[in-house]
Amino acid sequence: MKFDIATERQDRPPMVKLRITHQTNYKYTDSVAFGPHRLMFRPRDSHDLRLLGATIKTTPAAELTWFHDVFGNSVCKASFTERSDNLTIVSRIDLEHHGIESLSIPISAEADRVPVFYPTEELPDLSRLAERYYRDAGGALETWVRRILADTSIDGVTKTWTVLKEMNARVGRELAYSQRWEEGTQSPSETLLLGTGTCRDFALLFMEAARCIGLASRFVTGYLYDPALDEGNARLSGAGATHAWAQVYLPGPGWVEFDPTNDIIG
């Protein structure tokens, strides 16, 4: 795989224009036939991300059909008729991304402290995302979360935002980042016991930790742009490649992004 990200700086930070080129090549010893491929490169438009253009090209050529999955993601189905000993897929997207101005995020009063209580009308959509999905082998995750709650509690009061910031920061402080090309994601307790993991392992750990205190969370995949790469000095782990992070739903601001690999919020 090869990734190229070009940027155009603007006068009003933190808006930035991005062009992301993602090229994937598969090579085979013999000519093969290709089944249908599901290609998921196109991001969703929102107030903080404006999609300016998106193209996908394949070699050999394929018939491309677009549809939305159950979560509202744009998916491209590629149907091939030619055989080949090589398959190349090139995605190019142009977008504007607006970062948050500050970390002063107004959380509603009912969610300001742990435990968090979601409004009744939002529970049907959030309840499954607040459920824990992994067994906690030996209680490693519970112990880790309890330690953070104890460290962030003041006079018996534990602020939700304070806990989340500490969880996000502590992953990188206490665990070693590593790259792993094998398929699959470690369970949260496995990551804690090993003391190391990839961005996807760290994102999953953060999600399950947030669920331990009643918060709904979800997994996000995309690209991590590091401005330092323009100067040839990368400072973020996982930059210039596909990356994984998490979102937590907080009454008031809604879905807020957390990257525990690099201790980035928003």
CSV table of C-alpha atoms in Angstrom, one decimal:
chain,number,residue,atom,x,y,z
A,1,MET,CA,0.0,0.0,0.0
A,2,LYS,CA,1.1,3.6,-0.6
A,3,PHE,CA,-0.4,6.8,0.8
A,4,ASP,CA,0.2,10.3,-0.3
A,5,ILE,CA,-1.4,13.3,1.5
A,6,ALA,CA,-1.1,16.8,0.2
A,7,THR,CA,-2.2,19.8,2.2
A,8,GLU,CA,-3.0,23.5,1.6
A,9,ARG,CA,-2.8,25.8,4.6
A,10,GLN,CA,-5.5,28.4,5.1
A,11,ASP,CA,-5.5,31.8,6.8
A,12,ARG,CA,-8.1,30.7,9.4
A,13,PRO,CA,-6.8,27.6,11.3
A,14,PRO,CA,-7.6,25.0,12.1
A,15,MET,CA,-9.3,24.4,8.7
A,16,VAL,CA,-7.1,22.5,6.3
A,17,LYS,CA,-7.5,21.2,2.7
A,18,LEU,CA,-6.4,17.6,2.2
A,19,ARG,CA,-5.9,15.4,-0.8
A,20,ILE,CA,-5.5,11.8,0.1
A,21,THR,CA,-4.3,9.2,-2.4
A,22,HIS,CA,-4.6,5.6,-1.3
A,23,GLN,CA,-3.1,3.0,-3.8
A,24,THR,CA,-3.3,-0.7,-3.2
A,25,ASN,CA,-1.6,-3.3,-5.4
A,26,TYR,CA,-2.2,-7.1,-5.4
A,27,LYS,CA,0.1,-9.4,-7.5
A,28,TYR,CA,-0.6,-13.0,-8.3
A,29,THR,CA,1.6,-15.8,-9.7
A,30,ASP,CA,-1.1,-16.6,-12.3
A,31,SER,CA,-4.0,-14.9,-14.0
A,32,VAL,CA,-7.1,-15.0,-11.7
A,33,ALA,CA,-10.7,-14.1,-11.8
A,34,PHE,CA,-12.0,-11.5,-9.3
A,35,GLY,CA,-15.2,-11.6,-7.2
A,36,PRO,CA,-17.1,-8.5,-6.1
A,37,HIS,CA,-15.1,-6.1,-3.9
A,38,ARG,CA,-16.5,-3.7,-1.3
A,39,LEU,CA,-14.5,-0.5,-1.3
A,40,MET,CA,-14.9,1.9,1.7
A,41,PHE,CA,-12.8,5.0,1.0
A,42,ARG,CA,-15.4,7.8,0.9
A,43,PRO,CA,-15.9,9.8,4.1
A,44,ARG,CA,-19.2,11.3,5.2
A,45,ASP,CA,-19.9,15.0,4.9
A,46,SER,CA,-20.5,16.9,8.1
A,47,HIS,CA,-20.1,20.4,9.6
A,48,ASP,CA,-16.4,19.6,10.3
A,49,LEU,CA,-15.6,17.7,7.1
A,50,ARG,CA,-16.6,18.8,3.6
A,51,LEU,CA,-16.0,16.4,0.8
A,52,LEU,CA,-14.9,18.2,-2.4
A,53,GLY,CA,-14.4,15.2,-4.7
A,54,ALA,CA,-13.9,11.5,-4.7
A,55,THR,CA,-12.8,9.1,-7.4
A,56,ILE,CA,-11.9,5.4,-7.5
A,57,LYS,CA,-10.1,3.7,-10.4
A,58,THR,CA,-9.2,0.0,-10.8
A,59,THR,CA,-6.9,-2.0,-13.1
A,60,PRO,CA,-8.4,-4.1,-14.6
A,61,ALA,CA,-11.4,-1.9,-15.1
A,62,ALA,CA,-14.5,-2.7,-13.0
A,63,GLU,CA,-18.1,-1.6,-13.0
A,64,LEU,CA,-18.6,0.6,-9.9
A,65,THR,CA,-21.9,0.8,-8.0
A,66,TRP,CA,-22.4,3.0,-5.0
A,67,PHE,CA,-24.8,2.3,-2.1
A,68,HIS,CA,-25.2,3.1,1.6
A,69,ASP,CA,-24.8,0.4,4.3
A,70,VAL,CA,-26.9,0.2,7.4
A,71,PHE,CA,-24.7,2.7,9.2
A,72,GLY,CA,-25.0,5.3,6.5
A,73,ASN,CA,-21.4,4.7,5.1
A,74,SER,CA,-20.8,5.1,1.4
A,75,VAL,CA,-19.7,1.8,-0.1
A,76,CYS,CA,-18.6,1.2,-3.6
A,77,LYS,CA,-19.1,-2.3,-5.1
A,78,ALA,CA,-16.6,-3.2,-7.8
A,79,SER,CA,-17.6,-5.9,-10.2
A,80,PHE,CA,-14.9,-7.3,-12.5
A,81,THR,CA,-15.2,-9.3,-15.8
A,82,GLU,CA,-11.5,-9.5,-16.8
A,83,ARG,CA,-8.9,-11.9,-15.4
A,84,SER,CA,-5.5,-10.6,-14.5
A,85,ASP,CA,-2.3,-11.4,-12.5
A,86,ASN,CA,-2.4,-7.9,-11.0
A,87,LEU,CA,-5.1,-5.8,-9.3
A,88,THR,CA,-4.6,-2.1,-8.6
A,89,ILE,CA,-7.1,0.1,-6.7
A,90,VAL,CA,-6.5,3.9,-6.5
A,91,SER,CA,-8.8,6.1,-4.3
A,92,ARG,CA,-8.4,9.9,-4.4
A,93,ILE,CA,-10.4,12.2,-2.2
A,94,ASP,CA,-10.3,16.0,-1.7
A,95,LEU,CA,-11.8,17.5,1.4
A,96,GLU,CA,-11.8,20.4,3.8
A,97,HIS,CA,-11.4,19.4,7.5
A,98,HIS,CA,-12.2,21.8,10.4
A,99,GLY,CA,-10.7,21.0,13.7
A,100,ILE,CA,-12.2,22.2,17.0
A,101,GLU,CA,-11.2,25.6,18.2
A,102,SER,CA,-10.5,24.5,21.8
A,103,LEU,CA,-11.0,21.7,24.2
A,104,SER,CA,-13.7,23.6,26.2
A,105,ILE,CA,-16.5,21.2,25.3
A,106,PRO,CA,-19.8,22.0,27.0
A,107,ILE,CA,-21.2,18.7,28.5
A,108,SER,CA,-24.8,18.7,29.6
A,109,ALA,CA,-25.4,18.7,33.4
A,110,GLU,CA,-26.7,15.1,33.5
A,111,ALA,CA,-23.5,13.9,32.0
A,112,ASP,CA,-21.0,16.2,33.7
A,113,ARG,CA,-20.0,13.6,36.3
A,114,VAL,CA,-19.8,9.8,36.5
A,115,PRO,CA,-22.0,7.8,36.3
A,116,VAL,CA,-23.5,9.3,33.1
A,117,PHE,CA,-27.2,9.1,32.4
A,118,TYR,CA,-28.4,9.6,28.8
A,119,PRO,CA,-31.7,11.2,28.0
A,120,THR,CA,-34.5,8.7,27.6
A,121,GLU,CA,-35.1,9.6,24.0
A,122,GLU,CA,-31.5,8.8,23.1
A,123,LEU,CA,-31.3,5.5,24.9
A,124,PRO,CA,-32.7,3.3,22.0
A,125,ASP,CA,-29.9,4.5,19.7
A,126,LEU,CA,-27.1,4.4,22.3
A,127,SER,CA,-27.8,1.5,24.5
A,128,ARG,CA,-26.0,-1.2,22.4
A,129,LEU,CA,-23.0,1.1,21.9
A,130,ALA,CA,-22.7,1.4,25.7
A,131,GLU,CA,-22.6,-2.4,26.2
A,132,ARG,CA,-19.3,-4.1,26.8
A,133,TYR,CA,-18.4,-6.7,24.3
A,134,TYR,CA,-15.3,-8.5,25.7
A,135,ARG,CA,-14.7,-10.7,28.6
A,136,ASP,CA,-12.3,-9.0,31.1
A,137,ALA,CA,-9.7,-11.8,31.7
A,138,GLY,CA,-8.5,-11.5,35.3
A,139,GLY,CA,-10.3,-8.2,35.7
A,140,ALA,CA,-7.4,-6.3,34.0
A,141,LEU,CA,-9.7,-3.7,32.4
A,142,GLU,CA,-11.8,-3.2,35.6
A,143,THR,CA,-8.7,-2.7,37.6
A,144,TRP,CA,-7.3,-0.2,35.1
A,145,VAL,CA,-10.5,1.9,35.0
A,146,ARG,CA,-10.9,1.9,38.8
A,147,ARG,CA,-7.4,3.2,39.2
A,148,ILE,CA,-8.1,6.1,36.8
A,149,LEU,CA,-11.4,6.9,38.6
A,150,ALA,CA,-9.6,7.0,41.9
A,151,ASP,CA,-6.9,9.2,40.5
A,152,THR,CA,-9.3,11.7,39.0
A,153,SER,CA,-11.9,11.9,41.9
A,154,ILE,CA,-11.9,15.1,43.9
A,155,ASP,CA,-13.9,15.1,47.2
A,156,GLY,CA,-15.8,12.1,46.0
A,157,VAL,CA,-16.8,13.8,42.7
A,158,THR,CA,-15.5,12.3,39.3
A,159,LYS,CA,-15.9,14.6,36.3
A,160,THR,CA,-16.7,12.8,33.1
A,161,TRP,CA,-14.4,15.0,30.9
A,162,THR,CA,-11.5,14.6,33.3
A,163,VAL,CA,-11.8,10.8,33.3
A,164,LEU,CA,-11.9,10.6,29.5
A,165,LYS,CA,-8.9,12.9,29.1
A,166,GLU,CA,-7.0,10.8,31.6
A,167,MET,CA,-8.0,7.6,29.9
A,168,ASN,CA,-6.9,9.0,26.5
A,169,ALA,CA,-3.6,10.1,27.9
A,170,ARG,CA,-2.8,7.1,30.0
A,171,VAL,CA,-3.0,4.6,27.1
A,172,GLY,CA,0.1,6.2,25.5
A,173,ARG,CA,1.9,6.7,28.8
A,174,GLU,CA,1.5,3.2,30.0
A,175,LEU,CA,1.5,1.1,26.8
A,176,ALA,CA,4.0,0.8,24.0
A,177,TYR,CA,2.7,1.4,20.4
A,178,SER,CA,3.7,-1.2,17.8
A,179,GLN,CA,2.7,-2.0,14.3
A,180,ARG,CA,1.1,-5.4,13.5
A,181,TRP,CA,0.1,-6.5,10.0
A,182,GLU,CA,-1.8,-9.6,11.0
A,183,GLU,CA,-5.5,-9.5,10.8
A,184,GLY,CA,-7.5,-9.0,14.0
A,185,THR,CA,-7.7,-6.9,17.1
A,186,GLN,CA,-6.5,-7.7,20.6
A,187,SER,CA,-9.1,-7.7,23.4
A,188,PRO,CA,-8.8,-4.8,25.9
A,189,SER,CA,-7.5,-7.1,28.7
A,190,GLU,CA,-5.0,-8.7,26.3
A,191,THR,CA,-3.6,-5.3,25.4
A,192,LEU,CA,-3.3,-4.3,29.1
A,193,LEU,CA,-1.6,-7.6,30.0
A,194,LEU,CA,0.8,-7.5,27.0
A,195,GLY,CA,1.6,-3.8,27.6
A,196,THR,CA,1.7,-3.1,23.9
A,197,GLY,CA,-0.7,-2.8,20.9
A,198,THR,CA,-1.5,-1.1,17.6
A,199,CYS,CA,-3.8,1.9,17.1
A,200,ARG,CA,-6.8,-0.4,16.6
A,201,ASP,CA,-6.0,-2.2,19.9
A,202,PHE,CA,-5.7,1.1,21.7
A,203,ALA,CA,-8.9,2.4,20.2
A,204,LEU,CA,-10.8,-0.7,21.4
A,205,LEU,CA,-9.3,-0.5,24.8
A,206,PHE,CA,-10.4,3.1,25.1
A,207,MET,CA,-13.9,2.2,23.9
A,208,GLU,CA,-14.4,-0.6,26.5
A,209,ALA,CA,-13.0,1.6,29.2
A,210,ALA,CA,-15.5,4.3,28.4
A,211,ARG,CA,-18.3,1.7,28.4
A,212,CYS,CA,-17.2,0.7,31.9
A,213,ILE,CA,-18.5,4.1,33.1
A,214,GLY,CA,-21.7,3.9,31.1
A,215,LEU,CA,-20.6,5.9,28.0
A,216,ALA,CA,-21.5,4.9,24.4
A,217,SER,CA,-18.5,4.6,22.1
A,218,ARG,CA,-17.8,3.5,18.6
A,219,PHE,CA,-14.8,2.6,16.4
A,220,VAL,CA,-13.5,4.9,13.7
A,221,THR,CA,-11.1,4.2,10.8
A,222,GLY,CA,-9.5,6.7,8.5
A,223,TYR,CA,-6.2,8.5,7.9
A,224,LEU,CA,-4.0,10.3,10.3
A,225,TYR,CA,-2.3,13.4,8.9
A,226,ASP,CA,0.8,14.7,10.8
A,227,PRO,CA,1.8,18.3,9.8
A,228,ALA,CA,5.4,17.4,10.8
A,229,LEU,CA,5.6,15.1,7.8
A,230,ASP,CA,5.7,18.1,5.6
A,231,GLU,CA,9.0,19.0,7.2
A,232,GLY,CA,10.2,15.4,7.1
A,233,ASN,CA,10.0,14.9,10.9
A,234,ALA,CA,7.0,12.6,11.8
A,235,ARG,CA,5.9,13.0,15.4
A,236,LEU,CA,2.6,11.1,15.5
A,237,SER,CA,2.4,7.3,15.8
A,238,GLY,CA,0.6,5.8,12.7
A,239,ALA,CA,0.8,9.0,10.6
A,240,GLY,CA,0.8,8.7,6.8
A,241,ALA,CA,-1.2,5.4,6.9
A,242,THR,CA,-4.7,4.1,7.7
A,243,HIS,CA,-5.4,4.8,11.4
A,244,ALA,CA,-8.0,3.9,14.1
A,245,TRP,CA,-9.4,5.9,16.9
A,246,ALA,CA,-12.6,6.1,18.9
A,247,GLN,CA,-15.7,8.4,19.4
A,248,VAL,CA,-17.6,8.8,22.6
A,249,TYR,CA,-21.1,10.2,22.8
A,250,LEU,CA,-21.5,13.0,25.3
A,251,PRO,CA,-24.8,14.8,25.8
A,252,GLY,CA,-24.2,18.4,24.7
A,253,PRO,CA,-21.4,18.1,22.1
A,254,GLY,CA,-22.5,14.6,20.8
A,255,TRP,CA,-19.9,12.4,19.3
A,256,VAL,CA,-16.4,13.5,20.3
A,257,GLU,CA,-13.2,11.9,18.8
A,258,PHE,CA,-10.4,10.5,21.0
A,259,ASP,CA,-7.1,9.1,19.6
A,260,PRO,CA,-5.5,7.3,22.5
A,261,THR,CA,-2.5,6.4,20.4
A,262,ASN,CA,-1.4,10.0,20.2
A,263,ASP,CA,-3.4,11.6,23.1
A,264,ILE,CA,-5.4,13.7,20.6
A,265,ILE,CA,-9.0,14.9,21.3
A,266,GLY,CA,-11.3,16.2,18.6
